[in-house]
Amino acid sequence: MPTKKKRKNIVPDNLPALTTPEELCPALFTGNKLAEKDPERYAKVVQELSEGKALTRIAKDNKCAPETITAIAKRETKTIDKVQNLTMGLTSYASQACLMKIIDKLEKDEIPAGVLPIAFGILRDKEKSDLGQATSIVEHKKVVSLDEVQKELDAMKATPVIDVTPDA
């Protein structure tokens, strides 16, 4: 039933909160508990992060929450970056050493020449990827015939020129 009484508007921004942050967000993931209980597993998580392994796979293999893995990744960024830089250097060295061995074997006719592009291509792509360079380049070329150019020029000549001189 409608009432003739005027309604009161209550704005919720001046009311006290009914919950505390601890009730709403009881778990903050920092990785501290894992580091204290099992430092070896914590180090393994950091190593796997630096190897580029997927967060969900690391969490599953190490029986941790994905949020814990994310917290460790944010916390250990310097260590992860250093290990990745070391790995990039090793990849570059391995690429050079592998190329030298391939050349030796190729000169001794121990491997067929068709294997060279595949093996070296894979290594080179990985090395370029580590250095942040493009691993492939796509080039788009448009071929225009002389007839198409002539048609375009004729079309430009056929369009009337509008005089836009200002009135004095």
mmCIF file of C-alpha atoms in Angstrom:
data_model
loop_
_atom_site.group_PDB
_atom_site.id
_atom_site.type_symbol
_atom_site.label_atom_id
_atom_site.label_comp_id
_atom_site.label_asym_id
_atom_site.label_seq_id
_atom_site.Cartn_x
_atom_site.Cartn_y
_atom_site.Cartn_z
ATOM 1 C CA MET A 1 0.000 0.000 0.000
ATOM 2 C CA PRO A 2 1.396 3.386 -0.896
ATOM 3 C CA THR A 3 2.176 5.706 1.933
ATOM 4 C CA LYS A 4 1.945 9.446 2.096
ATOM 5 C CA LYS A 5 4.962 9.608 4.328
ATOM 6 C CA LYS A 6 8.077 11.086 2.772
ATOM 7 C CA ARG A 7 10.896 8.591 2.171
ATOM 8 C CA LYS A 8 14.342 9.022 3.683
ATOM 9 C CA ASN A 9 17.276 8.512 1.367
ATOM 10 C CA ILE A 10 20.210 6.889 3.117
ATOM 11 C CA VAL A 11 23.534 7.230 1.396
ATOM 12 C CA PRO A 12 25.765 4.189 2.189
ATOM 13 C CA ASP A 13 29.052 6.093 2.100
ATOM 14 C CA ASN A 14 28.573 7.483 5.599
ATOM 15 C CA LEU A 15 27.529 4.201 7.232
ATOM 16 C CA PRO A 16 30.031 2.058 9.157
ATOM 17 C CA ALA A 17 31.356 -1.087 7.426
ATOM 18 C CA LEU A 18 29.788 -4.376 8.448
ATOM 19 C CA THR A 19 32.849 -6.488 7.593
ATOM 20 C CA THR A 20 36.586 -6.214 8.149
ATOM 21 C CA PRO A 21 39.236 -6.666 5.462
ATOM 22 C CA GLU A 22 40.411 -9.841 7.224
ATOM 23 C CA GLU A 23 36.958 -11.378 6.794
ATOM 24 C CA LEU A 24 36.743 -10.524 3.116
ATOM 25 C CA CYS A 25 40.361 -11.212 2.171
ATOM 26 C CA PRO A 26 41.596 -13.786 4.673
ATOM 27 C CA ALA A 27 44.547 -15.034 2.602
ATOM 28 C CA LEU A 28 47.305 -12.855 1.289
ATOM 29 C CA PHE A 29 49.754 -14.824 -0.839
ATOM 30 C CA THR A 30 53.386 -13.830 -0.295
ATOM 31 C CA GLY A 31 55.357 -17.078 -0.511
ATOM 32 C CA ASN A 32 56.694 -16.564 3.024
ATOM 33 C CA LYS A 33 55.160 -19.748 4.357
ATOM 34 C CA LEU A 34 56.681 -21.822 1.528
ATOM 35 C CA ALA A 35 60.097 -20.178 1.987
ATOM 36 C CA GLU A 36 60.053 -20.889 5.738
ATOM 37 C CA LYS A 37 58.679 -24.453 5.584
ATOM 38 C CA ASP A 38 60.453 -25.702 2.465
ATOM 39 C CA PRO A 39 63.251 -23.446 1.141
ATOM 40 C CA GLU A 40 64.311 -26.069 -1.427
ATOM 41 C CA ARG A 41 60.844 -26.123 -2.998
ATOM 42 C CA TYR A 42 60.789 -22.306 -2.945
ATOM 43 C CA ALA A 43 64.117 -22.270 -4.814
ATOM 44 C CA LYS A 44 62.737 -24.866 -7.256
ATOM 45 C CA VAL A 45 59.744 -22.598 -7.940
ATOM 46 C CA VAL A 46 62.081 -19.654 -8.626
ATOM 47 C CA GLN A 47 64.197 -21.836 -10.941
ATOM 48 C CA GLU A 48 61.132 -23.037 -12.856
ATOM 49 C CA LEU A 49 59.877 -19.456 -13.170
ATOM 50 C CA SER A 50 63.211 -18.411 -14.647
ATOM 51 C CA GLU A 51 63.005 -21.312 -17.105
ATOM 52 C CA GLY A 52 59.733 -19.864 -18.378
ATOM 53 C CA LYS A 53 57.535 -22.707 -17.188
ATOM 54 C CA ALA A 54 53.794 -21.962 -16.974
ATOM 55 C CA LEU A 55 52.506 -20.731 -13.593
ATOM 56 C CA THR A 56 49.740 -23.329 -13.443
ATOM 57 C CA ARG A 57 52.208 -26.150 -14.209
ATOM 58 C CA ILE A 58 54.600 -24.920 -11.492
ATOM 59 C CA ALA A 59 51.736 -24.686 -9.008
ATOM 60 C CA LYS A 60 50.563 -28.198 -9.841
ATOM 61 C CA ASP A 61 54.044 -29.755 -9.766
ATOM 62 C CA ASN A 62 54.984 -28.084 -6.474
ATOM 63 C CA LYS A 63 51.548 -28.419 -4.858
ATOM 64 C CA CYS A 64 51.161 -24.671 -4.283
ATOM 65 C CA ALA A 65 48.420 -22.177 -4.987
ATOM 66 C CA PRO A 66 48.837 -20.328 -8.306
ATOM 67 C CA GLU A 67 48.565 -17.084 -6.330
ATOM 68 C CA THR A 68 51.622 -18.123 -4.284
ATOM 69 C CA ILE A 69 53.567 -18.732 -7.497
ATOM 70 C CA THR A 70 52.517 -15.292 -8.795
ATOM 71 C CA ALA A 71 53.623 -13.665 -5.528
ATOM 72 C CA ILE A 72 56.998 -15.423 -5.735
ATOM 73 C CA ALA A 73 57.368 -14.315 -9.374
ATOM 74 C CA LYS A 74 56.779 -10.671 -8.387
ATOM 75 C CA ARG A 75 59.033 -10.953 -5.364
ATOM 76 C CA GLU A 76 61.953 -12.658 -7.116
ATOM 77 C CA THR A 77 61.997 -10.672 -10.390
ATOM 78 C CA LYS A 78 65.695 -9.733 -10.062
ATOM 79 C CA THR A 79 66.764 -13.345 -9.539
ATOM 80 C CA ILE A 80 64.548 -14.586 -12.367
ATOM 81 C CA ASP A 81 65.916 -11.900 -14.720
ATOM 82 C CA LYS A 82 69.531 -12.798 -13.831
ATOM 83 C CA VAL A 83 68.945 -16.503 -14.491
ATOM 84 C CA GLN A 84 67.221 -15.714 -17.794
ATOM 85 C CA ASN A 85 70.151 -13.489 -18.836
ATOM 86 C CA LEU A 86 72.570 -16.313 -18.005
ATOM 87 C CA THR A 87 70.448 -18.715 -20.046
ATOM 88 C CA MET A 88 70.449 -16.300 -22.996
ATOM 89 C CA GLY A 89 74.235 -16.163 -22.895
ATOM 90 C CA LEU A 90 74.472 -19.941 -22.742
ATOM 91 C CA THR A 91 72.057 -20.251 -25.680
ATOM 92 C CA SER A 92 74.218 -17.913 -27.731
ATOM 93 C CA TYR A 93 77.345 -19.897 -26.839
ATOM 94 C CA ALA A 94 75.592 -23.207 -27.590
ATOM 95 C CA SER A 95 74.465 -21.856 -30.950
ATOM 96 C CA GLN A 96 78.031 -20.945 -31.893
ATOM 97 C CA ALA A 97 79.491 -24.244 -30.644
ATOM 98 C CA CYS A 98 76.796 -26.242 -32.422
ATOM 99 C CA LEU A 99 77.399 -24.358 -35.661
ATOM 100 C CA MET A 100 81.124 -25.126 -35.464
ATOM 101 C CA LYS A 101 80.434 -28.840 -34.931
ATOM 102 C CA ILE A 102 77.923 -28.881 -37.778
ATOM 103 C CA ILE A 103 80.499 -27.262 -40.073
ATOM 104 C CA ASP A 104 83.142 -29.850 -39.046
ATOM 105 C CA LYS A 105 80.765 -32.744 -39.663
ATOM 106 C CA LEU A 106 79.634 -31.226 -42.926
ATOM 107 C CA GLU A 107 83.244 -30.929 -44.129
ATOM 108 C CA LYS A 108 83.886 -34.590 -43.195
ATOM 109 C CA ASP A 109 80.653 -35.652 -44.973
ATOM 110 C CA GLU A 110 79.318 -37.144 -41.711
ATOM 111 C CA ILE A 111 75.929 -35.425 -42.021
ATOM 112 C CA PRO A 112 73.849 -34.666 -45.084
ATOM 113 C CA ALA A 113 73.765 -31.034 -46.173
ATOM 114 C CA GLY A 114 69.959 -30.957 -45.839
ATOM 115 C CA VAL A 115 70.194 -31.217 -42.040
ATOM 116 C CA LEU A 116 72.166 -27.983 -41.700
ATOM 117 C CA PRO A 117 69.345 -25.494 -42.337
ATOM 118 C CA ILE A 118 66.971 -27.204 -39.907
ATOM 119 C CA ALA A 119 69.379 -27.574 -36.993
ATOM 120 C CA PHE A 120 70.932 -24.149 -37.355
ATOM 121 C CA GLY A 121 67.577 -22.464 -38.065
ATOM 122 C CA ILE A 122 66.116 -23.706 -34.802
ATOM 123 C CA LEU A 123 69.140 -22.559 -32.811
ATOM 124 C CA ARG A 124 69.259 -19.195 -34.577
ATOM 125 C CA ASP A 125 65.544 -18.557 -33.935
ATOM 126 C CA LYS A 126 65.990 -19.334 -30.249
ATOM 127 C CA GLU A 127 69.017 -17.054 -30.010
ATOM 128 C CA LYS A 128 67.219 -14.189 -31.763
ATOM 129 C CA SER A 129 64.172 -14.715 -29.560
ATOM 130 C CA ASP A 130 66.355 -14.472 -26.442
ATOM 131 C CA LEU A 131 67.913 -11.253 -27.741
ATOM 132 C CA GLY A 132 64.471 -9.776 -28.399
ATOM 133 C CA GLN A 133 64.981 -9.672 -32.147
ATOM 134 C CA ALA A 134 62.479 -10.684 -34.817
ATOM 135 C CA THR A 135 62.753 -14.366 -35.721
ATOM 136 C CA SER A 136 61.077 -13.889 -39.065
ATOM 137 C CA ILE A 137 60.403 -11.039 -41.417
ATOM 138 C CA VAL A 138 57.334 -10.875 -43.621
ATOM 139 C CA GLU A 139 57.646 -8.681 -46.675
ATOM 140 C CA HIS A 140 54.615 -7.569 -48.652
ATOM 141 C CA LYS A 141 55.191 -6.545 -52.227
ATOM 142 C CA LYS A 142 52.543 -5.185 -54.511
ATOM 143 C CA VAL A 143 53.233 -5.708 -58.188
ATOM 144 C CA VAL A 144 51.781 -3.019 -60.429
ATOM 145 C CA SER A 145 51.760 -3.407 -64.182
ATOM 146 C CA LEU A 146 52.473 -0.606 -66.613
ATOM 147 C CA ASP A 147 48.860 -0.757 -67.835
ATOM 148 C CA GLU A 148 47.554 -0.144 -64.291
ATOM 149 C CA VAL A 149 49.825 2.869 -63.903
ATOM 150 C CA GLN A 150 48.657 4.249 -67.252
ATOM 151 C CA LYS A 151 44.967 3.798 -66.245
ATOM 152 C CA GLU A 152 45.604 5.638 -62.967
ATOM 153 C CA LEU A 153 47.304 8.516 -64.763
ATOM 154 C CA ASP A 154 44.460 8.742 -67.297
ATOM 155 C CA ALA A 155 41.922 8.808 -64.449
ATOM 156 C CA MET A 156 43.831 11.641 -62.778
ATOM 157 C CA LYS A 157 43.906 13.614 -66.027
ATOM 158 C CA ALA A 158 40.169 13.072 -66.567
ATOM 159 C CA THR A 159 39.157 14.568 -63.218
ATOM 160 C CA PRO A 160 38.399 18.274 -63.516
ATOM 161 C CA VAL A 161 40.666 20.697 -61.685
ATOM 162 C CA ILE A 162 38.817 23.076 -59.396
ATOM 163 C CA ASP A 163 40.200 26.563 -59.157
ATOM 164 C CA VAL A 164 40.501 27.555 -55.507
ATOM 165 C CA THR A 165 41.963 31.019 -55.786
ATOM 166 C CA PRO A 166 40.690 33.331 -53.048
ATOM 167 C CA ASP A 167 38.477 36.236 -53.986
ATOM 168 C CA ALA A 168 40.223 39.517 -53.604
#
